[in-house]
mmCIF file of C-alpha atoms in Angstrom:
data_model
loop_
_atom_site.group_PDB
_atom_site.id
_atom_site.type_symbol
_atom_site.label_atom_id
_atom_site.label_comp_id
_atom_site.label_asym_id
_atom_site.label_seq_id
_atom_site.Cartn_x
_atom_site.Cartn_y
_atom_site.Cartn_z
ATOM 1 C CA UNK C 30 15.714 20.794 14.473
ATOM 2 C CA UNK C 31 14.207 24.155 15.275
ATOM 3 C CA UNK C 32 12.887 23.435 18.737
ATOM 4 C CA UNK C 33 13.146 27.046 19.905
ATOM 5 C CA UNK C 34 10.002 27.910 17.935
ATOM 6 C CA UNK C 35 7.588 25.396 19.430
ATOM 7 C CA UNK C 36 5.205 27.971 20.862
ATOM 8 C CA UNK C 37 1.794 26.369 20.459
ATOM 9 C CA UNK C 38 -0.427 23.650 21.863
ATOM 10 C CA UNK C 39 1.596 20.982 20.086
ATOM 11 C CA UNK C 40 4.807 21.848 21.976
ATOM 12 C CA UNK C 41 7.013 18.913 22.835
ATOM 13 C CA UNK C 42 6.469 18.866 26.601
ATOM 14 C CA UNK C 43 3.178 17.522 27.849
ATOM 15 C CA UNK C 44 0.694 20.254 28.881
ATOM 16 C CA UNK C 45 -0.863 20.173 32.321
ATOM 17 C CA UNK C 46 -4.073 18.719 30.858
ATOM 18 C CA UNK C 47 -2.149 15.691 29.581
ATOM 19 C CA UNK C 48 0.413 15.342 32.366
ATOM 20 C CA UNK C 49 -1.627 12.654 34.100
ATOM 21 C CA UNK C 50 -1.250 10.337 31.094
ATOM 22 C CA UNK C 51 1.409 7.690 31.522
ATOM 23 C CA UNK C 52 3.711 6.906 28.619
ATOM 24 C CA UNK C 53 2.245 3.408 28.578
ATOM 25 C CA UNK C 54 -1.234 4.898 28.105
ATOM 26 C CA UNK C 55 -0.045 6.960 25.149
ATOM 27 C CA UNK C 56 1.680 3.985 23.566
ATOM 28 C CA UNK C 57 -1.497 1.922 23.932
ATOM 29 C CA UNK C 58 -3.454 4.645 22.150
ATOM 30 C CA UNK C 59 -0.805 4.814 19.442
ATOM 31 C CA UNK C 60 -0.970 1.062 18.901
ATOM 32 C CA UNK C 61 -4.725 1.197 18.346
ATOM 33 C CA UNK C 62 -4.396 4.228 16.063
ATOM 34 C CA UNK C 63 -1.852 2.364 13.931
ATOM 35 C CA UNK C 64 -4.068 -0.705 13.691
ATOM 36 C CA UNK C 65 -7.062 1.423 12.714
ATOM 37 C CA UNK C 66 -5.130 3.417 10.116
ATOM 38 C CA UNK C 67 -3.703 0.265 8.539
ATOM 39 C CA UNK C 68 -7.154 -1.310 8.273
ATOM 40 C CA UNK C 69 -8.374 1.772 6.424
ATOM 41 C CA UNK C 70 -5.236 1.710 4.301
ATOM 42 C CA UNK C 71 -5.942 -1.875 3.246
ATOM 43 C CA UNK C 72 -9.397 -0.833 2.051
ATOM 44 C CA UNK C 73 -7.923 2.091 0.109
ATOM 45 C CA UNK C 74 -5.298 -0.062 -1.608
ATOM 46 C CA UNK C 75 -7.819 -2.752 -2.487
ATOM 47 C CA UNK C 76 -9.738 -0.051 -4.361
ATOM 48 C CA UNK C 77 -6.672 1.762 -5.685
ATOM 49 C CA UNK C 78 -7.905 1.799 -9.274
ATOM 50 C CA UNK C 79 -10.362 4.534 -8.388
ATOM 51 C CA UNK C 80 -13.930 4.782 -7.163
ATOM 52 C CA UNK C 81 -17.243 6.159 -8.292
ATOM 53 C CA UNK C 82 -18.466 9.394 -6.747
ATOM 54 C CA UNK C 83 -21.681 8.755 -4.815
ATOM 55 C CA UNK C 84 -22.322 12.435 -4.161
ATOM 56 C CA UNK C 85 -20.690 15.800 -3.815
ATOM 57 C CA UNK C 86 -20.601 17.631 -0.509
ATOM 58 C CA UNK C 87 -20.164 21.393 -0.186
ATOM 59 C CA UNK C 88 -19.724 21.836 -3.955
ATOM 60 C CA UNK C 89 -18.930 19.777 -7.083
ATOM 61 C CA UNK C 90 -15.206 19.663 -6.171
ATOM 62 C CA UNK C 91 -15.848 18.174 -2.699
ATOM 63 C CA UNK C 92 -16.386 14.455 -3.304
ATOM 64 C CA UNK C 93 -17.631 11.392 -1.443
ATOM 65 C CA UNK C 94 -17.344 7.738 -2.498
ATOM 66 C CA UNK C 95 -18.756 4.508 -1.112
ATOM 67 C CA UNK C 96 -15.290 3.714 0.235
ATOM 68 C CA UNK C 97 -14.996 6.743 2.559
ATOM 69 C CA UNK C 98 -17.633 5.528 5.040
ATOM 70 C CA UNK C 99 -16.233 1.979 4.883
ATOM 71 C CA UNK C 100 -12.827 3.276 5.943
ATOM 72 C CA UNK C 101 -14.329 5.390 8.702
ATOM 73 C CA UNK C 102 -16.359 2.426 9.960
ATOM 74 C CA UNK C 103 -13.227 0.289 10.132
ATOM 75 C CA UNK C 104 -11.381 2.966 12.120
ATOM 76 C CA UNK C 105 -14.304 3.659 14.447
ATOM 77 C CA UNK C 106 -14.913 0.006 15.240
ATOM 78 C CA UNK C 107 -11.221 -0.611 15.889
ATOM 79 C CA UNK C 108 -10.979 2.330 18.268
ATOM 80 C CA UNK C 109 -14.218 1.780 20.167
ATOM 81 C CA UNK C 110 -13.581 -1.934 20.591
ATOM 82 C CA UNK C 111 -10.573 -1.093 22.749
ATOM 83 C CA UNK C 112 -11.685 2.284 24.100
ATOM 84 C CA UNK C 113 -15.497 2.185 24.273
ATOM 85 C CA UNK C 114 -15.650 5.271 26.507
ATOM 86 C CA UNK C 115 -13.773 7.490 24.038
ATOM 87 C CA UNK C 116 -15.548 9.975 21.783
ATOM 88 C CA UNK C 117 -15.169 10.027 18.001
ATOM 89 C CA UNK C 118 -15.305 12.732 15.324
ATOM 90 C CA UNK C 119 -15.073 11.530 11.736
ATOM 91 C CA UNK C 120 -15.418 13.527 8.555
ATOM 92 C CA UNK C 121 -18.209 11.313 7.239
ATOM 93 C CA UNK C 122 -20.365 12.036 10.321
ATOM 94 C CA UNK C 123 -20.554 15.750 9.573
ATOM 95 C CA UNK C 124 -22.708 17.629 7.055
ATOM 96 C CA UNK C 125 -20.816 19.459 4.283
ATOM 97 C CA UNK C 126 -19.468 22.993 4.649
ATOM 98 C CA UNK C 127 -16.985 24.721 6.925
ATOM 99 C CA UNK C 128 -19.706 25.975 9.271
ATOM 100 C CA UNK C 129 -20.917 22.437 9.930
ATOM 101 C CA UNK C 130 -17.345 21.231 10.385
ATOM 102 C CA UNK C 131 -16.562 23.962 12.915
ATOM 103 C CA UNK C 132 -19.841 23.371 14.762
ATOM 104 C CA UNK C 133 -19.236 19.622 15.002
ATOM 105 C CA UNK C 134 -15.816 20.167 16.545
ATOM 106 C CA UNK C 135 -17.171 22.728 19.014
ATOM 107 C CA UNK C 136 -19.907 20.330 20.052
ATOM 108 C CA UNK C 137 -17.378 17.612 20.798
ATOM 109 C CA UNK C 138 -14.902 19.870 22.605
ATOM 110 C CA UNK C 139 -17.629 21.521 24.699
ATOM 111 C CA UNK C 140 -19.496 18.341 25.542
ATOM 112 C CA UNK C 141 -20.273 17.845 29.224
ATOM 113 C CA UNK C 142 -20.435 14.067 29.073
ATOM 114 C CA UNK C 143 -17.110 13.600 30.850
ATOM 115 C CA UNK C 144 -15.310 12.074 27.855
ATOM 116 C CA UNK C 145 -11.709 13.282 28.002
ATOM 117 C CA UNK C 146 -10.581 11.465 24.856
ATOM 118 C CA UNK C 147 -11.660 12.493 21.373
ATOM 119 C CA UNK C 148 -10.533 10.689 18.231
ATOM 120 C CA UNK C 149 -10.415 12.949 15.174
ATOM 121 C CA UNK C 150 -10.354 11.042 11.898
ATOM 122 C CA UNK C 151 -10.235 11.610 8.166
ATOM 123 C CA UNK C 152 -10.786 8.136 6.670
ATOM 124 C CA UNK C 153 -9.509 9.076 3.194
ATOM 125 C CA UNK C 154 -7.629 12.333 3.007
ATOM 126 C CA UNK C 155 -7.325 13.130 -0.683
ATOM 127 C CA UNK C 156 -10.656 11.784 -1.916
ATOM 128 C CA UNK C 157 -10.372 13.440 -5.342
ATOM 129 C CA UNK C 158 -7.015 11.700 -5.814
ATOM 130 C CA UNK C 159 -8.607 8.428 -4.719
ATOM 131 C CA UNK C 160 -11.492 8.806 -7.168
ATOM 132 C CA UNK C 161 -9.045 9.164 -10.060
ATOM 133 C CA UNK C 162 -6.773 6.333 -8.991
ATOM 134 C CA UNK C 163 -3.874 8.537 -7.897
ATOM 135 C CA UNK C 164 -1.782 7.055 -5.047
ATOM 136 C CA UNK C 165 -1.944 10.246 -3.001
ATOM 137 C CA UNK C 166 -4.686 9.452 -0.497
ATOM 138 C CA UNK C 167 -4.591 8.021 3.013
ATOM 139 C CA UNK C 168 -6.190 7.882 6.471
ATOM 140 C CA UNK C 169 -5.337 10.400 9.165
ATOM 141 C CA UNK C 170 -6.024 9.383 12.774
ATOM 142 C CA UNK C 171 -5.504 11.550 15.861
ATOM 143 C CA UNK C 172 -6.423 11.236 19.509
ATOM 144 C CA UNK C 173 -6.888 14.321 21.687
ATOM 145 C CA UNK C 174 -6.980 14.350 25.476
ATOM 146 C CA UNK C 175 -8.887 17.248 27.056
ATOM 147 C CA UNK C 176 -8.535 19.182 23.812
ATOM 148 C CA UNK C 177 -4.823 18.481 23.345
ATOM 149 C CA UNK C 178 -3.701 16.175 20.522
ATOM 150 C CA UNK C 179 -1.479 13.551 22.105
ATOM 151 C CA UNK C 180 -1.227 10.889 19.381
ATOM 152 C CA UNK C 181 -1.145 11.239 15.609
ATOM 153 C CA UNK C 182 -0.929 8.639 12.832
ATOM 154 C CA UNK C 183 -0.844 9.103 9.055
ATOM 155 C CA UNK C 184 -0.530 5.921 7.027
ATOM 156 C CA UNK C 185 0.378 6.071 3.341
ATOM 157 C CA UNK C 186 -0.672 2.609 2.152
ATOM 158 C CA UNK C 187 0.624 3.122 -1.371
ATOM 159 C CA UNK C 188 4.222 3.469 -0.192
ATOM 160 C CA UNK C 189 3.736 1.599 3.106
ATOM 161 C CA UNK C 190 4.973 4.625 5.043
ATOM 162 C CA UNK C 191 3.659 4.968 8.566
ATOM 163 C CA UNK C 192 4.078 8.409 10.167
ATOM 164 C CA UNK C 193 3.494 8.508 13.917
ATOM 165 C CA UNK C 194 3.922 10.854 16.842
ATOM 166 C CA UNK C 195 3.304 10.839 20.571
ATOM 167 C CA UNK C 196 3.277 14.189 22.277
ATOM 168 C CA UNK C 197 6.654 14.791 23.892
ATOM 169 C CA UNK C 198 8.233 11.639 22.444
ATOM 170 C CA UNK C 199 9.107 12.691 18.893
ATOM 171 C CA UNK C 200 7.942 11.638 15.443
ATOM 172 C CA UNK C 201 8.792 8.552 13.407
ATOM 173 C CA UNK C 202 8.351 7.033 9.976
ATOM 174 C CA UNK C 203 8.247 3.231 10.015
ATOM 175 C CA UNK C 204 9.801 3.245 13.460
ATOM 176 C CA UNK C 205 12.714 5.546 12.614
ATOM 177 C CA UNK C 206 12.980 9.080 13.972
ATOM 178 C CA UNK C 207 12.312 11.835 11.456
ATOM 179 C CA UNK C 208 13.030 15.542 11.437
ATOM 180 C CA UNK C 209 12.079 18.503 9.291
ATOM 181 C CA UNK C 210 14.291 19.902 6.548
ATOM 182 C CA UNK C 211 17.150 22.323 7.121
ATOM 183 C CA UNK C 212 16.394 24.929 4.446
ATOM 184 C CA UNK C 213 16.908 28.330 6.060
ATOM 185 C CA UNK C 214 16.106 30.500 3.049
ATOM 186 C CA UNK C 215 12.752 30.856 1.347
ATOM 187 C CA UNK C 216 14.548 30.625 -2.000
ATOM 188 C CA UNK C 217 15.458 27.019 -1.180
ATOM 189 C CA UNK C 218 11.991 26.108 0.068
ATOM 190 C CA UNK C 219 9.661 23.601 -1.568
ATOM 191 C CA UNK C 220 6.242 24.872 -0.554
ATOM 192 C CA UNK C 221 3.056 22.841 -0.730
ATOM 193 C CA UNK C 222 -0.469 24.195 -0.779
ATOM 194 C CA UNK C 223 -3.978 23.091 -1.617
ATOM 195 C CA UNK C 224 -6.423 23.363 -4.464
ATOM 196 C CA UNK C 225 -9.424 23.984 -2.224
ATOM 197 C CA UNK C 226 -13.083 23.538 -3.196
ATOM 198 C CA UNK C 227 -14.408 26.648 -1.407
ATOM 199 C CA UNK C 228 -14.627 29.901 -3.355
ATOM 200 C CA UNK C 229 -12.952 32.134 -0.757
ATOM 201 C CA UNK C 230 -10.133 29.702 -0.042
ATOM 202 C CA UNK C 231 -9.625 29.156 -3.780
ATOM 203 C CA UNK C 232 -9.286 32.906 -4.300
ATOM 204 C CA UNK C 233 -6.778 33.213 -1.452
ATOM 205 C CA UNK C 234 -4.804 30.262 -2.792
ATOM 206 C CA UNK C 235 -4.435 31.917 -6.193
ATOM 207 C CA UNK C 236 -3.198 35.076 -4.486
ATOM 208 C CA UNK C 237 -0.733 32.960 -2.507
ATOM 209 C CA UNK C 238 0.662 31.323 -5.631
ATOM 210 C CA UNK C 239 1.382 34.693 -7.195
ATOM 211 C CA UNK C 240 3.050 35.911 -4.019
ATOM 212 C CA UNK C 241 5.181 32.859 -3.321
ATOM 213 C CA UNK C 242 6.091 31.488 -6.739
ATOM 214 C CA UNK C 243 8.756 34.132 -7.544
ATOM 215 C CA UNK C 244 10.380 33.658 -4.121
ATOM 216 C CA UNK C 245 10.478 29.911 -3.473
ATOM 217 C CA UNK C 246 12.205 27.040 -5.255
ATOM 218 C CA UNK C 247 8.902 25.526 -6.355
ATOM 219 C CA UNK C 248 5.284 24.988 -5.331
ATOM 220 C CA UNK C 249 3.535 21.634 -5.152
ATOM 221 C CA UNK C 250 -0.169 20.747 -4.874
ATOM 222 C CA UNK C 251 -0.515 17.093 -3.898
ATOM 223 C CA UNK C 252 -4.197 17.024 -2.994
ATOM 224 C CA UNK C 253 -3.848 15.529 0.496
ATOM 225 C CA UNK C 254 -3.264 17.631 3.613
ATOM 226 C CA UNK C 255 -2.192 14.533 5.537
ATOM 227 C CA UNK C 256 0.457 13.656 2.970
ATOM 228 C CA UNK C 257 1.797 17.199 2.740
ATOM 229 C CA UNK C 258 2.050 17.500 6.529
ATOM 230 C CA UNK C 259 3.799 14.134 6.763
ATOM 231 C CA UNK C 260 6.248 15.230 4.082
ATOM 232 C CA UNK C 261 6.996 18.472 5.918
ATOM 233 C CA UNK C 262 7.749 16.347 8.978
ATOM 234 C CA UNK C 263 10.312 14.174 7.186
ATOM 235 C CA UNK C 264 11.849 16.983 5.146
ATOM 236 C CA UNK C 265 10.516 16.212 1.675
ATOM 237 C CA UNK C 266 8.655 19.511 1.808
ATOM 238 C CA UNK C 267 9.786 22.693 3.544
ATOM 239 C CA UNK C 268 6.390 24.233 4.158
ATOM 240 C CA UNK C 269 2.674 23.601 3.674
ATOM 241 C CA UNK C 270 0.005 26.255 4.042
ATOM 242 C CA UNK C 271 -3.725 26.213 3.485
ATOM 243 C CA UNK C 272 -6.454 28.820 3.880
ATOM 244 C CA UNK C 273 -9.276 26.602 5.122
ATOM 245 C CA UNK C 274 -9.088 23.094 6.586
ATOM 246 C CA UNK C 275 -11.117 21.066 9.053
ATOM 247 C CA UNK C 276 -9.788 19.556 12.263
ATOM 248 C CA UNK C 277 -9.696 16.028 10.821
ATOM 249 C CA UNK C 278 -7.472 17.229 7.979
ATOM 250 C CA UNK C 279 -4.695 18.436 10.247
ATOM 251 C CA UNK C 280 -4.999 17.045 13.802
ATOM 252 C CA UNK C 281 -2.607 14.133 13.301
ATOM 253 C CA UNK C 282 -0.277 15.969 10.924
ATOM 254 C CA UNK C 283 0.124 18.976 13.182
ATOM 255 C CA UNK C 284 1.454 16.837 16.011
ATOM 256 C CA UNK C 285 3.753 14.903 13.678
ATOM 257 C CA UNK C 286 5.251 18.127 12.264
ATOM 258 C CA UNK C 287 5.908 19.625 15.682
ATOM 259 C CA UNK C 288 7.340 16.418 17.109
ATOM 260 C CA UNK C 289 9.658 16.292 14.080
ATOM 261 C CA UNK C 290 11.034 19.707 15.069
ATOM 262 C CA UNK C 291 8.843 21.899 12.890
ATOM 263 C CA UNK C 292 6.475 24.743 13.538
ATOM 264 C CA UNK C 293 2.680 24.850 13.188
ATOM 265 C CA UNK C 294 0.651 28.057 13.498
ATOM 266 C CA UNK C 295 -2.283 29.822 11.964
ATOM 267 C CA UNK C 296 -1.738 32.142 8.994
ATOM 268 C CA UNK C 297 -1.060 35.097 11.299
ATOM 269 C CA UNK C 298 1.526 33.187 13.296
ATOM 270 C CA UNK C 299 -0.673 32.768 16.364
ATOM 271 C CA UNK C 300 -0.707 29.711 18.569
ATOM 272 C CA UNK C 301 -2.672 26.981 16.836
ATOM 273 C CA UNK C 302 -5.603 25.060 18.223
ATOM 274 C CA UNK C 303 -8.005 22.563 16.734
ATOM 275 C CA UNK C 304 -10.597 25.232 15.947
ATOM 276 C CA UNK C 305 -8.307 27.198 13.656
ATOM 277 C CA UNK C 306 -8.813 26.541 9.956
ATOM 278 C CA UNK C 307 -6.055 28.677 8.364
ATOM 279 C CA UNK C 308 -2.755 26.895 8.839
ATOM 280 C CA UNK C 309 0.944 27.010 8.083
ATOM 281 C CA UNK C 310 3.344 24.153 8.825
ATOM 282 C CA UNK C 311 7.058 24.407 8.153
ATOM 283 C CA UNK C 312 10.547 23.470 9.232
ATOM 284 C CA UNK C 313 10.445 26.621 11.361
ATOM 285 C CA UNK C 314 13.418 28.245 9.668
ATOM 286 C CA UNK C 315 11.397 29.784 6.821
ATOM 287 C CA UNK C 316 8.138 30.151 8.738
ATOM 288 C CA UNK C 317 8.155 33.875 9.399
ATOM 289 C CA UNK C 318 9.165 34.786 5.858
ATOM 290 C CA UNK C 319 6.407 32.612 4.378
ATOM 291 C CA UNK C 320 3.815 34.194 6.654
ATOM 292 C CA UNK C 321 5.061 37.718 5.930
ATOM 293 C CA UNK C 322 4.790 37.074 2.203
ATOM 294 C CA UNK C 323 1.224 35.807 2.525
ATOM 295 C CA UNK C 324 0.101 38.479 4.991
ATOM 296 C CA UNK C 325 1.481 41.261 2.801
ATOM 297 C CA UNK C 326 -0.956 40.155 0.069
ATOM 298 C CA UNK C 327 -3.943 40.165 2.422
ATOM 299 C CA UNK C 328 -3.952 36.486 3.286
ATOM 300 C CA UNK C 329 -4.739 36.687 6.987
#
């Protein structure tokens, strides 16, 4: 584990804003998050053969099916039944486009309604995979307290792998502790990245491939941020970077990576918060070299 590099809001010790939460409170939140994620997972698996696209969102590569809102409804109802005073931000509630995504998060974080808890949810991360019947799609469920993510759950229903983390208490897969990989050279790194729908992020991704491919062991594009973050956390991947993501894509995964001993920053290596859209998650040992390689090519 590379715990000496945990220099962001997901650091292992509880921040002052979350210090008044008892461990029992966090475990209760985790239990509900697991139940909600598994309900969504059951819906995904029952439609695993694929789904029709009902509409596109920001562009023709950003898809929505009838199943996405069903999964979000299942998660929302599960959460609010137990925690009716908590707030909720789901991908399907927000108009398409990164501006709308950023504005929706700001509205929730700046709200003056006294709600300390905010659930941040992607009901099906990897919708394009889901549409084509590929078993690389899953729900991502996070709970933030006063702006700090304190619980994260990613449930892969196709492999029945449940990734969980509580802030300060480590990360697990199916109840067993997990940790990031031990690769300490970029030449040994398996790096994941996205195939983003936005024009600017697509252009930056192509630049990143050209920069990284000659230096790393291999590059993988799996089509689900949640899955790639979970796989960084348990060592299947060494690093995952992306030029533009929304809070629901990464809130749960960021906590799981850090609690598994990894590092999570923005593309410039700055402390990460929920508003940042350019991310890099790694085992920590190759983090700086990955960022230097990207930054040198103008990916900042």
